[in-house]
CSV table of C-alpha atoms in Angstrom, one decimal:
chain,number,residue,atom,x,y,z
E,169,MET,CA,-192.2,-102.3,138.7
E,170,THR,CA,-189.6,-100.1,140.3
E,171,THR,CA,-186.4,-99.2,138.4
E,172,ALA,CA,-184.3,-101.3,140.9
E,173,ALA,CA,-186.6,-104.3,140.4
E,174,LEU,CA,-186.4,-103.9,136.6
E,175,VAL,CA,-182.6,-103.7,136.7
E,176,SER,CA,-182.5,-106.8,139.0
E,177,ARG,CA,-184.8,-108.7,136.6
E,178,LEU,CA,-182.7,-107.8,133.5
E,179,SER,CA,-179.5,-108.8,135.3
E,180,THR,CA,-181.0,-112.1,136.2
E,181,GLU,CA,-182.2,-112.7,132.6
E,182,ASP,CA,-178.7,-111.8,131.3
E,183,GLU,CA,-177.2,-114.2,133.7
E,184,ARG,CA,-179.5,-117.0,132.6
E,185,LEU,CA,-178.7,-116.3,128.9
E,186,THR,CA,-175.0,-116.3,129.7
E,187,ASN,CA,-175.2,-119.6,131.6
E,188,LEU,CA,-177.1,-121.2,128.7
E,189,LEU,CA,-174.6,-120.0,126.1
E,190,ARG,CA,-171.7,-121.3,128.2
E,191,SER,CA,-173.3,-124.6,129.0
E,192,ASN,CA,-171.9,-127.9,127.6
E,193,GLY,CA,-175.2,-128.7,126.0
E,194,TYR,CA,-175.7,-125.4,124.2
E,195,ARG,CA,-174.5,-126.5,120.8
E,196,SER,CA,-176.7,-129.6,120.8
E,197,TRP,CA,-179.7,-127.6,122.0
E,198,ARG,CA,-179.1,-125.0,119.3
E,199,ARG,CA,-179.0,-127.6,116.6
E,200,LYS,CA,-182.4,-129.0,117.8
E,201,VAL,CA,-183.9,-125.5,117.8
E,202,GLU,CA,-182.5,-124.7,114.3
E,203,SER,CA,-184.0,-128.0,113.1
E,204,VAL,CA,-187.5,-126.7,113.9
E,205,GLY,CA,-186.8,-123.2,112.6
E,206,GLY,CA,-187.0,-121.7,116.0
E,207,CYS,CA,-190.6,-122.9,116.6
E,208,ALA,CA,-192.2,-120.9,119.5
E,209,ARG,CA,-193.7,-124.0,121.2
E,210,PRO,CA,-192.0,-127.1,120.0
E,211,VAL,CA,-193.0,-130.6,121.2
E,212,ARG,CA,-190.2,-132.2,123.2
E,213,LEU,CA,-189.7,-135.9,122.6
E,214,ILE,CA,-187.4,-138.6,123.9
E,215,GLY,CA,-186.7,-142.0,122.4
E,216,SER,CA,-184.9,-143.4,119.4
E,217,THR,CA,-184.9,-143.9,115.7
E,218,ARG,CA,-183.0,-146.4,113.6
E,219,MET,CA,-182.6,-147.2,109.9
E,220,GLU,CA,-182.4,-150.8,109.0
E,221,ASP,CA,-181.9,-153.0,106.0
E,222,ALA,CA,-184.8,-155.3,106.4
E,223,SER,CA,-183.4,-157.9,104.0
E,224,VAL,CA,-180.5,-158.7,106.2
E,225,GLY,CA,-181.5,-157.2,109.6
E,226,VAL,CA,-178.6,-154.8,109.7
E,227,VAL,CA,-178.8,-151.4,111.4
E,228,LEU,CA,-177.6,-148.8,109.0
E,229,ASP,CA,-177.9,-145.7,111.2
E,230,GLY,CA,-179.6,-144.6,114.3
E,231,PHE,CA,-180.1,-141.9,117.0
E,232,GLU,CA,-181.1,-142.1,120.7
E,233,GLY,CA,-181.9,-139.2,122.9
E,234,SER,CA,-184.2,-136.1,122.8
E,235,LEU,CA,-185.4,-133.9,120.0
E,236,LEU,CA,-187.8,-131.2,119.2
E,237,VAL,CA,-190.8,-131.3,116.7
E,238,PRO,CA,-192.5,-128.1,115.4
E,239,CYS,CA,-195.9,-127.2,116.9
E,240,GLY,CA,-197.3,-126.8,113.4
E,241,ASN,CA,-199.6,-123.9,114.4
E,242,ARG,CA,-200.7,-121.9,111.3
E,243,ARG,CA,-201.3,-118.6,113.1
E,244,GLU,CA,-198.6,-116.0,112.8
E,245,ALA,CA,-199.5,-114.6,116.3
E,246,VAL,CA,-198.9,-118.0,117.9
E,247,CYS,CA,-195.8,-119.3,116.1
E,248,GLU,CA,-194.2,-117.3,113.3
E,249,PRO,CA,-191.8,-120.0,112.0
E,250,CYS,CA,-194.6,-122.6,111.7
E,251,SER,CA,-196.9,-120.0,110.2
E,252,ALA,CA,-194.3,-119.3,107.6
E,253,ARG,CA,-194.0,-123.0,106.7
E,254,TYR,CA,-197.8,-123.3,106.5
E,255,ALA,CA,-197.9,-120.2,104.3
E,256,SER,CA,-195.3,-121.7,102.0
E,257,ASP,CA,-197.3,-125.0,101.7
E,258,THR,CA,-200.5,-123.0,101.1
E,259,PHE,CA,-198.8,-121.0,98.3
E,260,HIS,CA,-197.6,-124.2,96.5
E,261,LEU,CA,-201.0,-125.9,97.0
E,262,VAL,CA,-202.9,-123.0,95.6
E,263,ARG,CA,-200.4,-122.2,92.8
E,264,ALA,CA,-200.3,-125.9,91.7
E,265,GLY,CA,-204.0,-125.6,91.0
E,266,LEU,CA,-203.4,-122.4,88.9
E,267,THR,CA,-200.2,-123.2,87.0
E,268,GLY,CA,-199.8,-127.0,87.4
E,269,GLY,CA,-197.0,-128.9,89.0
E,270,LYS,CA,-196.9,-131.2,92.1
E,271,GLY,CA,-198.8,-133.8,90.0
E,272,VAL,CA,-201.3,-131.3,88.5
E,273,PRO,CA,-201.0,-130.9,84.7
E,274,GLU,CA,-199.6,-127.6,83.5
E,275,THR,CA,-202.5,-127.3,81.1
E,276,VAL,CA,-204.7,-126.0,84.0
E,277,SER,CA,-203.1,-122.6,83.4
E,278,GLY,CA,-205.2,-122.3,80.3
E,279,HIS,CA,-208.5,-123.2,82.1
E,280,VAL,CA,-211.0,-120.5,83.2
E,281,ARG,CA,-210.1,-119.3,86.7
E,282,VAL,CA,-211.8,-116.6,88.8
E,283,PHE,CA,-210.8,-115.0,92.1
E,284,ALA,CA,-213.9,-114.5,94.2
E,285,THR,CA,-214.6,-112.7,97.5
E,286,LEU,CA,-217.8,-113.4,99.4
E,287,THR,CA,-218.5,-111.3,102.5
E,288,ALA,CA,-220.8,-111.3,105.5
E,289,PRO,CA,-223.9,-109.0,105.5
E,290,SER,CA,-224.2,-106.0,107.8
E,291,PHE,CA,-225.4,-106.5,111.4
E,292,GLY,CA,-225.0,-102.9,112.3
E,293,ARG,CA,-223.0,-99.8,111.3
E,294,VAL,CA,-219.4,-99.9,112.3
E,295,HIS,CA,-216.5,-97.5,112.3
E,296,ASN,CA,-214.7,-97.7,108.9
E,297,GLN,CA,-212.7,-95.9,106.3
E,298,PRO,CA,-215.1,-95.3,103.4
E,299,ARG,CA,-213.8,-94.0,100.1
E,300,THR,CA,-215.3,-92.5,97.0
E,301,ARG,CA,-215.1,-94.3,93.6
E,302,SER,CA,-212.0,-92.3,92.8
E,303,GLY,CA,-210.3,-93.5,96.0
E,304,LYS,CA,-210.6,-90.3,98.0
E,305,ALA,CA,-211.2,-90.8,101.7
E,306,ARG,CA,-214.6,-90.0,103.2
E,307,ALA,CA,-215.7,-89.5,106.7
E,308,CYS,CA,-216.9,-92.4,108.8
E,309,GLY,CA,-220.5,-92.5,110.0
E,310,CYS,CA,-219.3,-91.1,113.2
E,311,GLY,CA,-218.1,-88.0,111.4
E,312,GLU,CA,-214.3,-88.6,111.8
E,313,PHE,CA,-211.6,-89.8,109.5
E,314,HIS,CA,-210.0,-92.9,111.0
E,315,HIS,CA,-206.3,-93.8,110.6
E,316,ASP,CA,-205.2,-97.4,110.0
E,317,ALA,CA,-204.2,-97.9,113.6
E,318,ASP,CA,-207.4,-96.6,115.1
E,319,THR,CA,-208.7,-99.2,117.5
E,320,ARG,CA,-212.3,-98.2,116.9
E,321,LEU,CA,-212.2,-99.5,113.3
E,322,GLY,CA,-214.6,-102.4,113.0
E,323,THR,CA,-216.5,-101.7,116.2
E,324,PRO,CA,-220.2,-100.7,116.2
E,325,LEU,CA,-221.2,-97.0,116.0
E,326,ASP,CA,-224.1,-98.0,118.4
E,327,PRO,CA,-223.2,-101.2,120.3
E,328,ALA,CA,-226.7,-101.4,121.8
E,329,ALA,CA,-228.2,-101.6,118.3
E,330,TYR,CA,-225.7,-104.1,116.8
E,331,ASP,CA,-227.1,-107.5,116.1
E,332,TYR,CA,-224.6,-109.7,117.9
E,333,VAL,CA,-227.0,-112.7,117.8
E,334,GLY,CA,-227.3,-112.5,114.0
E,335,ALA,CA,-223.5,-112.0,113.6
E,336,VAL,CA,-222.7,-115.1,115.7
E,337,LEU,CA,-225.3,-117.3,114.0
E,338,TRP,CA,-224.1,-116.2,110.5
E,339,GLN,CA,-220.5,-117.0,111.5
E,340,ALA,CA,-221.6,-120.4,112.7
E,341,HIS,CA,-223.4,-121.2,109.5
E,342,CYS,CA,-221.1,-119.5,106.9
E,343,THR,CA,-219.5,-122.9,105.9
E,344,GLU,CA,-223.0,-124.2,105.1
E,345,LEU,CA,-223.7,-121.1,103.1
E,346,TRP,CA,-220.5,-121.9,101.1
E,347,ARG,CA,-221.6,-125.5,100.5
E,348,ARG,CA,-224.9,-124.2,99.2
E,349,PHE,CA,-223.2,-121.6,97.1
E,350,THR,CA,-221.1,-124.3,95.3
E,351,ILE,CA,-224.2,-126.4,94.6
E,352,THR,CA,-226.1,-123.4,93.3
E,353,ALA,CA,-223.2,-122.1,91.2
E,354,ALA,CA,-223.1,-125.5,89.4
E,355,ARG,CA,-226.8,-125.3,88.7
E,356,HIS,CA,-226.6,-121.7,87.4
E,357,LEU,CA,-223.7,-122.7,85.2
E,358,ALA,CA,-225.6,-125.7,83.8
E,359,SER,CA,-228.6,-123.4,83.1
E,360,ALA,CA,-226.4,-120.9,81.3
E,361,LEU,CA,-225.0,-123.7,79.1
E,362,GLY,CA,-228.5,-125.1,78.3
E,363,LEU,CA,-227.9,-128.3,80.4
E,364,ARG,CA,-229.8,-130.0,83.1
E,365,PRO,CA,-227.8,-130.0,86.5
E,366,ALA,CA,-227.5,-133.8,86.3
E,367,GLU,CA,-225.8,-133.5,82.9
E,368,LEU,CA,-223.2,-131.0,84.0
E,369,ARG,CA,-220.6,-133.6,85.1
E,370,GLU,CA,-220.6,-135.1,81.6
E,371,HIS,CA,-219.2,-131.8,80.4
E,372,LEU,CA,-217.3,-130.1,83.2
E,373,ARG,CA,-216.3,-129.9,86.8
E,374,ILE,CA,-215.9,-127.0,89.2
E,375,SER,CA,-212.9,-127.0,91.5
E,376,TYR,CA,-212.0,-124.5,94.1
E,377,ALA,CA,-209.6,-123.5,96.9
E,378,LYS,CA,-210.8,-121.0,99.5
E,379,VAL,CA,-209.5,-119.3,102.6
E,380,ALA,CA,-211.4,-117.5,105.4
E,381,GLU,CA,-210.1,-114.1,106.5
E,382,TYR,CA,-211.4,-112.1,109.5
E,383,GLN,CA,-212.5,-108.6,108.9
E,384,ARG,CA,-212.0,-106.0,111.6
E,385,ARG,CA,-215.6,-106.3,112.7
E,386,GLY,CA,-214.9,-109.9,113.6
E,387,LEU,CA,-216.7,-111.6,110.8
E,388,VAL,CA,-215.0,-113.8,108.2
E,389,HIS,CA,-215.2,-113.4,104.5
E,390,PHE,CA,-214.0,-116.0,102.0
E,391,HIS,CA,-211.5,-115.6,99.2
E,392,ALA,CA,-211.6,-118.3,96.6
E,393,VAL,CA,-210.0,-119.5,93.5
E,394,ILE,CA,-212.7,-121.1,91.3
E,395,ARG,CA,-211.6,-123.1,88.3
E,396,VAL,CA,-213.6,-124.9,85.6
E,397,ASP,CA,-212.2,-128.1,84.2
E,398,GLY,CA,-213.4,-130.7,81.7
E,399,PRO,CA,-215.4,-133.8,82.7
E,400,ASP,CA,-212.2,-135.7,83.8
E,401,GLY,CA,-210.9,-132.9,86.0
E,402,PRO,CA,-207.7,-130.9,85.5
E,403,ASP,CA,-206.5,-133.2,82.7
E,404,THR,CA,-209.2,-131.9,80.3
E,405,PRO,CA,-210.3,-128.4,79.3
E,406,ALA,CA,-213.8,-127.1,80.0
E,407,PRO,CA,-216.2,-126.4,77.0
E,408,ALA,CA,-215.3,-123.3,75.0
E,409,ALA,CA,-218.7,-121.8,76.0
E,410,VAL,CA,-217.4,-121.3,79.5
E,411,THR,CA,-215.7,-117.9,79.6
E,412,PRO,CA,-214.3,-115.9,82.5
E,413,GLU,CA,-217.1,-113.4,82.2
E,414,LEU,CA,-219.7,-116.2,82.4
E,415,LEU,CA,-218.1,-117.7,85.5
E,416,CYS,CA,-217.9,-114.3,87.2
E,417,GLY,CA,-221.6,-113.8,86.5
E,418,VAL,CA,-222.4,-117.2,87.9
E,419,VAL,CA,-220.5,-116.4,91.1
E,420,ARG,CA,-222.5,-113.3,91.6
E,421,SER,CA,-225.9,-114.8,90.8
E,422,ALA,CA,-225.3,-117.9,93.0
E,423,THR,CA,-224.2,-115.7,95.9
E,424,ALA,CA,-227.4,-113.7,95.7
E,425,SER,CA,-229.5,-116.9,95.5
E,426,VAL,CA,-228.5,-118.9,98.6
E,427,ALA,CA,-229.7,-118.7,102.2
E,428,VAL,CA,-229.7,-120.7,105.4
E,429,THR,CA,-232.6,-120.6,107.9
E,430,THR,CA,-231.6,-121.2,111.6
E,431,LYS,CA,-233.6,-123.3,113.9
E,432,ASP,CA,-236.5,-121.7,115.6
E,433,SER,CA,-235.6,-120.4,119.1
E,434,ASP,CA,-237.9,-118.9,121.8
E,435,ALA,CA,-234.9,-116.9,123.0
E,436,VAL,CA,-233.8,-115.3,119.7
E,437,GLY,CA,-236.3,-116.3,117.0
E,438,THR,CA,-235.5,-117.5,113.6
E,439,ARG,CA,-232.9,-115.9,111.2
E,440,THR,CA,-232.5,-116.2,107.5
E,441,LEU,CA,-228.8,-115.9,106.8
E,442,THR,CA,-227.4,-114.8,103.4
E,443,TRP,CA,-224.1,-113.5,101.9
E,444,GLY,CA,-223.4,-109.8,102.1
E,445,GLU,CA,-223.9,-107.4,99.2
E,446,GLN,CA,-220.2,-106.9,98.6
E,447,VAL,CA,-219.3,-109.7,96.2
E,448,ASP,CA,-216.3,-109.6,93.9
E,449,ALA,CA,-215.3,-111.9,91.1
E,450,GLU,CA,-212.3,-111.2,88.8
E,451,PRO,CA,-210.7,-113.4,86.1
E,452,ILE,CA,-207.2,-114.7,86.9
E,453,ALA,CA,-204.6,-114.3,84.1
E,454,ALA,CA,-201.6,-116.5,83.7
E,455,HIS,CA,-198.4,-115.2,85.3
E,456,ASP,CA,-196.8,-114.7,81.9
E,457,SER,CA,-199.8,-113.0,80.4
E,458,ASP,CA,-199.2,-109.7,78.6
E,459,ASP,CA,-202.9,-108.7,79.0
E,460,PRO,CA,-202.7,-105.0,80.0
E,461,ASP,CA,-206.2,-105.2,81.6
E,462,ALA,CA,-205.4,-108.2,83.8
E,463,LEU,CA,-205.5,-107.1,87.4
E,464,LEU,CA,-204.9,-110.6,88.9
E,465,HIS,CA,-202.2,-113.1,88.0
E,466,ASP,CA,-201.9,-116.6,89.3
E,467,ARG,CA,-198.7,-116.1,91.4
E,468,ARG,CA,-200.2,-113.0,93.1
E,469,VAL,CA,-203.4,-114.8,93.9
E,470,ALA,CA,-201.5,-117.7,95.5
E,471,GLY,CA,-199.6,-115.2,97.6
E,472,TYR,CA,-202.8,-113.5,98.7
E,473,ILE,CA,-204.4,-116.8,99.9
E,474,ALA,CA,-201.2,-117.9,101.6
E,475,LYS,CA,-201.1,-114.6,103.5
E,476,TYR,CA,-204.8,-114.8,104.5
E,477,ALA,CA,-204.5,-118.4,105.7
E,478,THR,CA,-202.0,-117.5,108.4
E,479,LYS,CA,-204.0,-114.6,109.9
E,480,GLY,CA,-205.8,-115.0,113.2
E,481,THR,CA,-209.0,-113.4,114.3
E,482,GLY,CA,-207.6,-109.9,114.4
E,483,ALA,CA,-208.8,-109.7,118.0
E,484,THR,CA,-205.3,-110.1,119.5
E,485,SER,CA,-203.7,-113.2,121.0
E,486,GLY,CA,-206.3,-113.4,123.7
E,487,VAL,CA,-208.5,-115.6,121.5
E,488,ASP,CA,-205.9,-118.0,120.3
E,489,SER,CA,-207.0,-120.6,122.9
E,490,ARG,CA,-210.4,-122.1,123.8
E,491,ILE,CA,-212.4,-120.5,126.6
E,492,LYS,CA,-213.2,-123.0,129.4
E,493,ARG,CA,-215.5,-120.8,131.5
E,494,GLU,CA,-217.6,-117.7,131.1
E,495,GLU,CA,-215.8,-115.8,133.8
E,496,ALA,CA,-212.6,-115.9,131.7
E,497,ILE,CA,-214.1,-113.7,129.0
E,498,ASP,CA,-213.7,-110.5,131.1
E,499,GLY,CA,-210.0,-111.1,131.3
E,500,LEU,CA,-209.4,-111.5,127.6
E,501,ASP,CA,-207.1,-109.0,125.9
E,502,VAL,CA,-209.6,-108.1,123.2
E,503,SER,CA,-211.9,-105.2,122.4
E,504,ALA,CA,-215.3,-104.7,124.1
E,505,HIS,CA,-216.8,-105.5,120.7
E,506,HIS,CA,-215.1,-108.9,120.5
E,507,LYS,CA,-215.9,-109.6,124.1
E,508,ALA,CA,-219.6,-109.0,123.4
E,509,THR,CA,-219.4,-111.3,120.4
E,510,ILE,CA,-217.7,-114.0,122.5
E,511,ARG,CA,-220.3,-113.6,125.3
E,512,THR,CA,-223.1,-113.9,122.7
E,513,ALA,CA,-221.5,-117.1,121.3
E,514,TRP,CA,-221.2,-118.5,124.9
E,515,ARG,CA,-224.9,-117.6,125.7
E,516,LEU,CA,-226.2,-119.1,122.4
E,517,GLY,CA,-224.1,-122.2,123.0
E,518,GLY,CA,-226.1,-122.9,126.2
E,519,LEU,CA,-229.4,-123.0,124.3
E,520,PRO,CA,-230.5,-126.6,123.4
E,521,GLU,CA,-231.7,-125.6,119.9
E,522,PHE,CA,-228.1,-124.6,119.1
E,523,ALA,CA,-226.3,-127.4,120.8
E,524,ALA,CA,-225.3,-129.0,117.5
E,525,LEU,CA,-223.3,-125.8,116.6
E,526,ASN,CA,-221.0,-126.3,119.6
E,527,LEU,CA,-220.7,-122.5,120.0
E,528,ARG,CA,-219.0,-122.5,123.4
E,529,ARG,CA,-216.2,-124.6,121.9
E,530,TRP,CA,-215.8,-122.0,119.2
E,531,ALA,CA,-216.5,-118.8,121.2
E,532,HIS,CA,-212.8,-117.9,121.1
E,533,MET,CA,-213.1,-117.8,117.3
E,534,LEU,CA,-216.1,-115.5,117.5
E,535,GLY,CA,-218.4,-118.3,116.4
E,536,PHE,CA,-216.5,-119.4,113.3
E,537,ARG,CA,-216.4,-123.2,113.2
E,538,GLY,CA,-214.8,-124.0,109.9
E,539,HIS,CA,-211.3,-124.7,108.5
E,540,PHE,CA,-209.4,-121.6,107.4
E,541,LEU,CA,-208.3,-123.3,104.1
E,542,THR,CA,-210.4,-125.8,102.2
E,543,LYS,CA,-210.3,-127.1,98.7
E,544,SER,CA,-212.3,-129.4,96.5
E,545,ARG,CA,-210.8,-132.9,95.9
E,546,ARG,CA,-209.6,-132.3,92.3
E,547,TYR,CA,-208.3,-128.8,92.7
E,548,SER,CA,-204.7,-129.7,93.4
E,549,VAL,CA,-202.4,-131.6,95.9
E,550,THR,CA,-203.0,-131.9,99.6
E,551,PHE,CA,-201.0,-130.7,102.6
E,552,THR,CA,-200.2,-134.4,103.4
E,553,THR,CA,-198.8,-134.9,99.9
E,554,LEU,CA,-196.5,-131.8,100.2
E,555,ARG,CA,-195.3,-132.8,103.7
E,556,THR,CA,-194.7,-136.4,102.7
E,557,ALA,CA,-192.7,-135.3,99.7
E,558,ARG,CA,-190.6,-133.0,102.0
E,559,ALA,CA,-190.0,-135.8,104.5
E,560,GLN,CA,-189.0,-138.2,101.7
E,561,HIS,CA,-186.6,-135.6,100.3
E,562,ARG,CA,-184.9,-135.2,103.6
E,563,LEU,CA,-184.7,-139.0,104.0
E,564,ALA,CA,-183.2,-139.3,100.5
E,565,GLU,CA,-180.6,-136.7,101.4
E,566,HIS,CA,-179.7,-138.5,104.6
E,567,LEU,CA,-179.3,-141.8,102.7
E,568,ASP,CA,-177.1,-140.2,100.1
E,569,ARG,CA,-174.8,-138.9,102.9
E,570,LEU,CA,-174.5,-142.4,104.2
E,571,GLY,CA,-173.7,-143.7,100.7
E,572,ILE,CA,-176.8,-145.9,100.5
E,573,THR,CA,-178.0,-146.1,96.9
E,574,ASP,CA,-180.3,-149.2,97.1
E,575,THR,CA,-183.2,-148.1,99.3
E,576,THR,CA,-185.6,-151.0,98.4
E,577,ASP,CA,-185.3,-152.8,101.8
E,578,VAL,CA,-184.6,-149.7,103.9
E,579,VAL,CA,-187.1,-149.2,106.8
E,580,VAL,CA,-187.1,-146.5,109.5
E,581,VAL,CA,-188.2,-147.6,113.0
E,582,ASN,CA,-189.3,-144.8,115.4
E,583,ASP,CA,-189.9,-145.1,119.1
E,584,TRP,CA,-190.7,-141.7,120.7
E,585,ALA,CA,-192.5,-140.4,123.7
E,586,MET,CA,-193.6,-136.8,124.5
E,587,THR,CA,-192.0,-135.2,127.5
E,588,GLY,CA,-193.5,-131.7,127.2
E,589,VAL,CA,-194.3,-128.7,125.1
E,590,GLY,CA,-192.4,-125.4,124.8
E,591,TYR,CA,-189.1,-124.3,126.2
E,592,ARG,CA,-188.0,-124.8,129.8
E,593,THR,CA,-186.8,-121.3,130.6
E,594,ASP,CA,-187.2,-117.7,129.5
E,595,ALA,CA,-183.5,-117.8,128.4
E,596,GLU,CA,-184.3,-120.7,126.0
E,597,ARG,CA,-187.4,-118.9,124.7
E,598,GLU,CA,-185.5,-115.7,124.1
E,599,LEU,CA,-182.7,-117.4,122.2
E,600,ALA,CA,-185.1,-119.5,120.2
E,601,ALA,CA,-187.0,-116.3,119.2
E,602,ALA,CA,-183.7,-114.8,118.0
E,603,ILE,CA,-182.9,-117.9,116.0
E,604,ALA,CA,-186.4,-117.9,114.4
E,605,SER,CA,-186.1,-114.2,113.5
E,606,ARG,CA,-182.7,-114.7,111.8
E,607,LYS,CA,-184.0,-117.7,109.9
E,608,LEU,CA,-187.1,-115.9,108.8
E,609,THR,CA,-185.1,-112.8,107.7
E,610,ARG,CA,-182.8,-114.9,105.7
E,611,ARG,CA,-185.7,-116.7,104.1
E,612,THR,CA,-187.3,-113.5,102.9
E,613,GLY,CA,-184.0,-112.1,101.8
E,614,GLN,CA,-184.2,-109.0,104.0
E,615,GLU,CA,-181.2,-109.7,106.2
E,616,THR,CA,-178.7,-106.8,106.4
E,617,PRO,CA,-175.0,-107.4,106.7
E,618,ALA,CA,-173.6,-107.2,110.2
């Protein structure tokens, strides 16, 4: 683009911004954008809502017109405001299972808890930043020392020798590996306590919350909070024989014991898939613990998982949407390594023996088909519970402003239709981004005075 063209474009954009700021509907538009925190791609609705007293059929309050609804995307690269809200909900969900609250008894803070990390095995040597036990940097296998921003990190030293088929199939089966891990961990814990597996639920229950995080090589690993409760769940303590050291040992032994065998394929053969050798399990101390040897505290762990839950693939925004045709892979803004992974997922997805894996649908996620955050039923509250409580709080505030104290017969009737997604112009998008940035800065307490 020439300088003259660039100046012309900037002048046009400035004019559009000025026109939007001076328009009669700007204040109304800004209120709507602020109500969704500056969401990057809000859903546009038109319709009405009214609040009625059902006992007498009287309309107490109402609104008719258009509004915006947050997109709700969890990925920071797609929508930072919605990602921040998701991270906040994740933090409270995870922390409630560690310290109590949100309907979980506070006594869970005294239960045995472990923070575990389960990784993928090696499918070929990649560029990395190895360190000695003392933390001193060592040279990569290529002979160089890589800086943090080096785009070669995570890519194969020898792409021709890298096992892309194994990597994609492991990625597609890692949630099944996790399921088998949880079953095996319970059996190993029962054995350590001298119980039969069928007797374990009479003495304790294992609960967890886990999140998937992409490594630079494009494979996920799982971070999990694993908690041991009594037979009635979080309301009762586990047997005294269950110690943090015992649970850490169970995590490691169960991880080494499970495997998944893929279906036989004339094209790629059969693979036996396991966890990687790098397995970590550390006890979690209470946030008010004065244990000098405690490396992990419950609040810090909740923050870790909330951060991991909002990350994308690490392969840039080019993989944030599904791939509809194979030809589109060449145009993706991703590394050659990730393109090779996506192509492999697409190719395997066309084989009848792997049809159930639906790999073409998940090629943009490098073959990973699972949810980024999952938890066992008794670990803590759900996202639905948190969001319902937030909506009820806002409704209660609105009723209080109206002076309505008896809410027994109050009902809300909504009638909305979608008219589109996202903002209409570049000017709207730019101003919404500025609103989002300001709100996020205020939220994190990093805003500097004007």
